[in-house]
Amino acid sequence: MATFPQIRTRHFFVFLVCCFLTYSFWIYSVPYFKPNQLTSREQNLVSEGRLVLQKYNCHTCHQIYGLGGYLGPDLTNVYSRRNQNEDYLKAIIHSGVRQMPAFKMSELEMTSLLAFLKNLDATGNADVTKYQPESIGTFTLTK
Ligand code: HEC
């Protein structure tokens, strides 16, 4: 059986290394999505909002990007869902609805929570109910 000459193998190896380096550079230099241009005050509000969400354990009943509890709906795009606005969200959170308890939070907590939900919504749009799990652990989008 003919063996490849040493020089060819080395060239092929160098070629693969170059592909790897080019691909790695490309992956890390092209942003997956464009982050919103937020002022530092808005950024602080958004980070505070994430803490509010954790403090009141919203994720035990709600999902974000499809992850979390399944008693309530996914909150990723709740900010821009049709016929809803900040007053609607405030009312639901302050007074609760069916299995969801009422949350008595300060104005500042509510403002930052809404800023977080708004920013979350701006990261993208997807209907998680349309994704079905595959046997190998990945998800595919169904029609
Ligand atoms: C005990 C479980 C539970 C917790 C904790 C909870 N929720 Fe809910 N939430 C629900 C359920 C269930 C619904 C759906 C109620 C319905 O319409 O029947 C809901 C509905 C909502 C809605 C309305 C969604 C829509 O599309 O109309 C919003 C917004 C919401 N929750 C936000 C929050 C936030 C923010 C928190 C944390 C401060 C939170 N929830 C904590 C159970 C929960």
CSV table of N, CA and C in Angstrom, one decimal, residues 53-54 56-63 67-72 103:
chain,number,residue,atom,x,y,z
A,53,LEU,N,-35.8,39.6,39.1
A,53,LEU,CA,-36.3,38.3,38.6
A,53,LEU,C,-35.9,37.1,39.4
A,54,GLN,N,-34.6,37.1,39.8
A,54,GLN,CA,-34.1,36.0,40.7
A,54,GLN,C,-34.7,36.1,42.1
A,56,TYR,N,-37.5,37.3,43.2
A,56,TYR,CA,-38.9,36.8,43.3
A,56,TYR,C,-39.1,35.5,42.7
A,57,ASN,N,-38.0,34.8,42.3
A,57,ASN,CA,-38.1,33.5,41.7
A,57,ASN,C,-39.1,33.3,40.6
A,58,CYS,N,-39.2,34.3,39.7
A,58,CYS,CA,-40.1,34.2,38.6
A,58,CYS,C,-39.8,33.0,37.7
A,59,HIS,N,-38.5,32.6,37.6
A,59,HIS,CA,-38.1,31.5,36.8
A,59,HIS,C,-38.5,30.1,37.3
A,60,THR,N,-39.0,30.0,38.5
A,60,THR,CA,-39.5,28.7,38.9
A,60,THR,C,-40.8,28.4,38.2
A,61,CYS,N,-41.6,29.4,37.7
A,61,CYS,CA,-42.8,29.1,37.0
A,61,CYS,C,-42.7,29.5,35.5
A,62,HIS,N,-41.8,30.4,35.2
A,62,HIS,CA,-41.7,30.9,33.8
A,62,HIS,C,-40.3,30.5,33.2
A,63,GLN,N,-40.3,30.4,31.9
A,63,GLN,CA,-39.1,30.1,31.2
A,63,GLN,C,-38.5,31.4,30.6
A,67,LEU,N,-36.0,28.0,29.0
A,67,LEU,CA,-35.5,27.3,30.2
A,67,LEU,C,-36.2,27.9,31.5
A,68,GLY,N,-36.7,27.0,32.4
A,68,GLY,CA,-37.3,27.4,33.6
A,68,GLY,C,-38.5,26.6,33.9
A,69,GLY,N,-39.3,27.0,34.8
A,69,GLY,CA,-40.5,26.3,35.2
A,69,GLY,C,-41.6,26.4,34.1
A,70,TYR,N,-42.6,25.4,34.2
A,70,TYR,CA,-43.6,25.4,33.1
A,70,TYR,C,-45.0,25.7,33.5
A,71,LEU,N,-45.1,26.3,34.7
A,71,LEU,CA,-46.5,26.6,35.2
A,71,LEU,C,-47.0,27.8,34.4
A,72,GLY,N,-46.2,28.8,34.2
A,72,GLY,CA,-46.6,30.0,33.4
A,72,GLY,C,-45.9,30.1,32.1
A,103,PHE,N,-47.1,40.1,43.5
A,103,PHE,CA,-45.8,40.5,44.0
A,103,PHE,C,-45.8,42.0,44.4
